Tab-separated table of N, CA and C in Angstrom:
chain	number	residue	atom	x	y	z
A	1	MET	N	18.581	-3.774	7.513
A	1	MET	CA	18.541	-5.176	7.143
A	1	MET	C	18.813	-6.017	8.372
A	2	SER	N	18.020	-6.965	8.550
A	2	SER	CA	18.141	-7.842	9.698
A	2	SER	C	19.421	-8.662	9.626
A	3	GLY	N	20.193	-8.642	10.675
A	3	GLY	CA	21.401	-9.449	10.738
A	3	GLY	C	22.604	-8.850	10.048
A	4	PHE	N	22.523	-7.610	9.609
A	4	PHE	CA	23.657	-6.983	8.934
A	4	PHE	C	24.098	-5.782	9.741
A	5	GLU	N	25.343	-5.789	10.172
A	5	GLU	CA	25.863	-4.693	10.983
A	5	GLU	C	26.689	-3.768	10.104
A	6	TRP	N	26.268	-2.520	9.998
A	6	TRP	CA	26.955	-1.546	9.154
A	6	TRP	C	27.621	-0.522	10.054
A	7	GLN	N	28.917	-0.347	9.898
A	7	GLN	CA	29.650	0.627	10.695
A	7	GLN	C	29.904	1.851	9.833
A	8	ASP	N	29.397	2.984	10.269
A	8	ASP	CA	29.551	4.222	9.519
A	8	ASP	C	30.841	4.904	9.963
A	9	GLN	N	31.939	4.533	9.345
A	9	GLN	CA	33.237	5.090	9.692
A	9	GLN	C	33.931	5.548	8.424
A	10	ARG	N	34.750	6.571	8.556
A	10	ARG	CA	35.521	7.054	7.422
A	10	ARG	C	36.501	5.968	6.984
A	11	GLY	N	36.600	5.772	5.689
A	11	GLY	CA	37.539	4.798	5.152
A	11	GLY	C	36.934	3.437	4.863
A	12	ILE	N	35.740	3.181	5.360
A	12	ILE	CA	35.094	1.902	5.080
A	12	ILE	C	34.314	2.051	3.783
A	13	GLU	N	34.615	1.200	2.839
A	13	GLU	CA	33.917	1.265	1.560
A	13	GLU	C	32.554	0.597	1.673
A	14	GLY	N	31.671	0.927	0.769
A	14	GLY	CA	30.319	0.406	0.813
A	14	GLY	C	30.122	-0.891	0.067
A	15	THR	N	31.205	-1.560	-0.321
A	15	THR	CA	31.082	-2.782	-1.113
A	15	THR	C	30.286	-3.855	-0.389
A	16	GLY	N	30.571	-4.071	0.871
A	16	GLY	CA	29.848	-5.083	1.641
A	16	GLY	C	28.377	-4.762	1.751
A	17	PHE	N	28.078	-3.494	1.957
A	17	PHE	CA	26.688	-3.064	2.057
A	17	PHE	C	25.957	-3.284	0.739
A	18	VAL	N	26.598	-2.906	-0.359
A	18	VAL	CA	25.978	-3.060	-1.681
A	18	VAL	C	25.728	-4.531	-1.983
A	19	ARG	N	26.686	-5.376	-1.687
A	19	ARG	CA	26.519	-6.815	-1.934
A	19	ARG	C	25.404	-7.399	-1.076
A	20	ALA	N	25.368	-7.013	0.191
A	20	ALA	CA	24.321	-7.524	1.084
A	20	ALA	C	22.948	-7.043	0.626
A	21	LEU	N	22.858	-5.773	0.267
A	21	LEU	CA	21.589	-5.230	-0.202
A	21	LEU	C	21.142	-5.921	-1.481
A	22	ARG	N	22.076	-6.129	-2.397
A	22	ARG	CA	21.736	-6.783	-3.660
A	22	ARG	C	21.226	-8.201	-3.430
A	23	SER	N	21.901	-8.959	-2.586
A	23	SER	CA	21.475	-10.345	-2.364
A	23	SER	C	20.154	-10.404	-1.599
A	24	ARG	N	19.976	-9.532	-0.610
A	24	ARG	CA	18.724	-9.530	0.155
A	24	ARG	C	17.557	-9.070	-0.710
A	25	LEU	N	17.786	-8.032	-1.518
A	25	LEU	CA	16.729	-7.536	-2.386
A	25	LEU	C	16.344	-8.579	-3.419
A	26	THR	N	17.331	-9.225	-4.010
A	26	THR	CA	17.057	-10.263	-4.999
A	26	THR	C	16.258	-11.398	-4.382
A	27	ALA	N	16.595	-11.767	-3.165
A	27	ALA	CA	15.902	-12.871	-2.506
A	27	ALA	C	14.450	-12.524	-2.170
A	28	HIS	N	14.180	-11.262	-1.846
A	28	HIS	CA	12.848	-10.871	-1.401
A	28	HIS	C	12.014	-10.183	-2.481
A	29	LEU	N	12.591	-9.930	-3.635
A	29	LEU	CA	11.878	-9.209	-4.685
A	29	LEU	C	10.597	-9.896	-5.146
A	30	PRO	N	10.577	-11.209	-5.350
A	30	PRO	CA	9.325	-11.840	-5.785
A	30	PRO	C	8.155	-11.599	-4.822
A	31	GLY	N	8.424	-11.555	-3.551
A	31	GLY	CA	7.366	-11.298	-2.579
A	31	GLY	C	6.954	-9.839	-2.519
A	32	MET	N	7.855	-8.945	-2.913
A	32	MET	CA	7.583	-7.515	-2.871
A	32	MET	C	6.888	-7.006	-4.131
A	33	LEU	N	7.060	-7.695	-5.250
A	33	LEU	CA	6.555	-7.199	-6.526
A	33	LEU	C	5.056	-6.917	-6.564
A	34	PRO	N	4.196	-7.788	-6.052
A	34	PRO	CA	2.760	-7.465	-6.121
A	34	PRO	C	2.406	-6.149	-5.421
A	35	ASP	N	2.964	-5.926	-4.238
A	35	ASP	CA	2.688	-4.681	-3.518
A	35	ASP	C	3.282	-3.485	-4.245
A	36	LEU	N	4.506	-3.626	-4.744
A	36	LEU	CA	5.134	-2.534	-5.481
A	36	LEU	C	4.335	-2.186	-6.728
A	37	LYS	N	3.856	-3.201	-7.425
A	37	LYS	CA	3.063	-2.968	-8.631
A	37	LYS	C	1.803	-2.182	-8.298
A	38	ARG	N	1.107	-2.580	-7.232
A	38	ARG	CA	-0.108	-1.861	-6.832
A	38	ARG	C	0.199	-0.409	-6.469
A	39	MET	N	1.296	-0.182	-5.742
A	39	MET	CA	1.649	1.178	-5.337
A	39	MET	C	1.981	2.057	-6.536
A	40	VAL	N	2.750	1.514	-7.476
A	40	VAL	CA	3.128	2.284	-8.664
A	40	VAL	C	1.900	2.577	-9.517
A	41	GLU	N	1.049	1.578	-9.727
A	41	GLU	CA	-0.172	1.792	-10.511
A	41	GLU	C	-1.066	2.843	-9.867
A	42	ALA	N	-1.213	2.794	-8.550
A	42	ALA	CA	-2.046	3.773	-7.849
A	42	ALA	C	-1.466	5.177	-7.978
A	43	ALA	N	-0.153	5.301	-7.863
A	43	ALA	CA	0.486	6.613	-7.981
A	43	ALA	C	0.326	7.178	-9.392
A	44	ILE	N	0.473	6.318	-10.394
A	44	ILE	CA	0.319	6.772	-11.778
A	44	ILE	C	-1.128	7.183	-12.045
A	45	MET	N	-2.076	6.367	-11.607
A	45	MET	CA	-3.488	6.695	-11.823
A	45	MET	C	-3.880	7.983	-11.095
A	46	GLU	N	-3.356	8.189	-9.900
A	46	GLU	CA	-3.646	9.418	-9.165
A	46	GLU	C	-3.098	10.625	-9.911
A	47	GLU	N	-1.901	10.502	-10.429
A	47	GLU	CA	-1.285	11.604	-11.165
A	47	GLU	C	-2.054	11.898	-12.453
A	48	LEU	N	-2.466	10.863	-13.153
A	48	LEU	CA	-3.169	11.057	-14.419
A	48	LEU	C	-4.625	11.473	-14.239
A	49	SER	N	-5.186	11.255	-13.062
A	49	SER	CA	-6.589	11.615	-12.845
A	49	SER	C	-6.781	13.111	-12.663
A	50	THR	N	-5.727	13.853	-12.393
A	50	THR	CA	-5.805	15.308	-12.245
A	50	THR	C	-4.835	15.955	-13.228
A	51	PRO	N	-5.147	15.924	-14.512
A	51	PRO	CA	-4.186	16.372	-15.515
A	51	PRO	C	-3.951	17.870	-15.550
A	52	GLU	N	-4.898	18.675	-15.120
A	52	GLU	CA	-4.746	20.116	-15.256
A	52	GLU	C	-4.104	20.790	-14.047
A	53	THR	N	-3.857	20.084	-12.969
A	53	THR	CA	-3.325	20.732	-11.769
A	53	THR	C	-1.884	21.179	-11.932
A	54	ASP	N	-1.077	20.424	-12.666
A	54	ASP	CA	0.316	20.827	-12.829
A	54	ASP	C	0.657	21.206	-14.266
A	55	GLY	N	-0.288	21.036	-15.170
A	55	GLY	CA	-0.056	21.423	-16.554
A	55	GLY	C	0.805	20.469	-17.348
A	56	MET	N	1.179	19.353	-16.765
A	56	MET	CA	2.078	18.435	-17.458
A	56	MET	C	1.345	17.467	-18.384
A	57	VAL	N	0.098	17.158	-18.099
A	57	VAL	CA	-0.649	16.218	-18.924
A	57	VAL	C	-1.683	17.009	-19.712
A	58	THR	N	-1.454	17.151	-21.004
A	58	THR	CA	-2.399	17.857	-21.860
A	58	THR	C	-2.658	17.015	-23.097
A	59	PRO	N	-3.865	17.074	-23.604
A	59	PRO	CA	-4.158	16.282	-24.807
A	59	PRO	C	-3.401	16.822	-26.012
A	60	ILE	N	-2.866	15.913	-26.810
A	60	ILE	CA	-2.167	16.295	-28.036
A	60	ILE	C	-3.139	16.091	-29.188
A	61	ILE	N	-3.452	17.180	-29.886
A	61	ILE	CA	-4.412	17.094	-30.992
A	61	ILE	C	-3.705	17.384	-32.294
């Protein structure tokens, strides 16, 4: 994360990191959603397009 200095030392709790990540993610999520949606849809369609390769997708009759 730009502008956030994280020190990896024993005894330092991750509260500051979690708060910074939460606020930065919340602020940037609207801009990220279209790309994330496309990536997830593409991954799902790729997985469903080859149903017999892993045996997990089978028609229920």
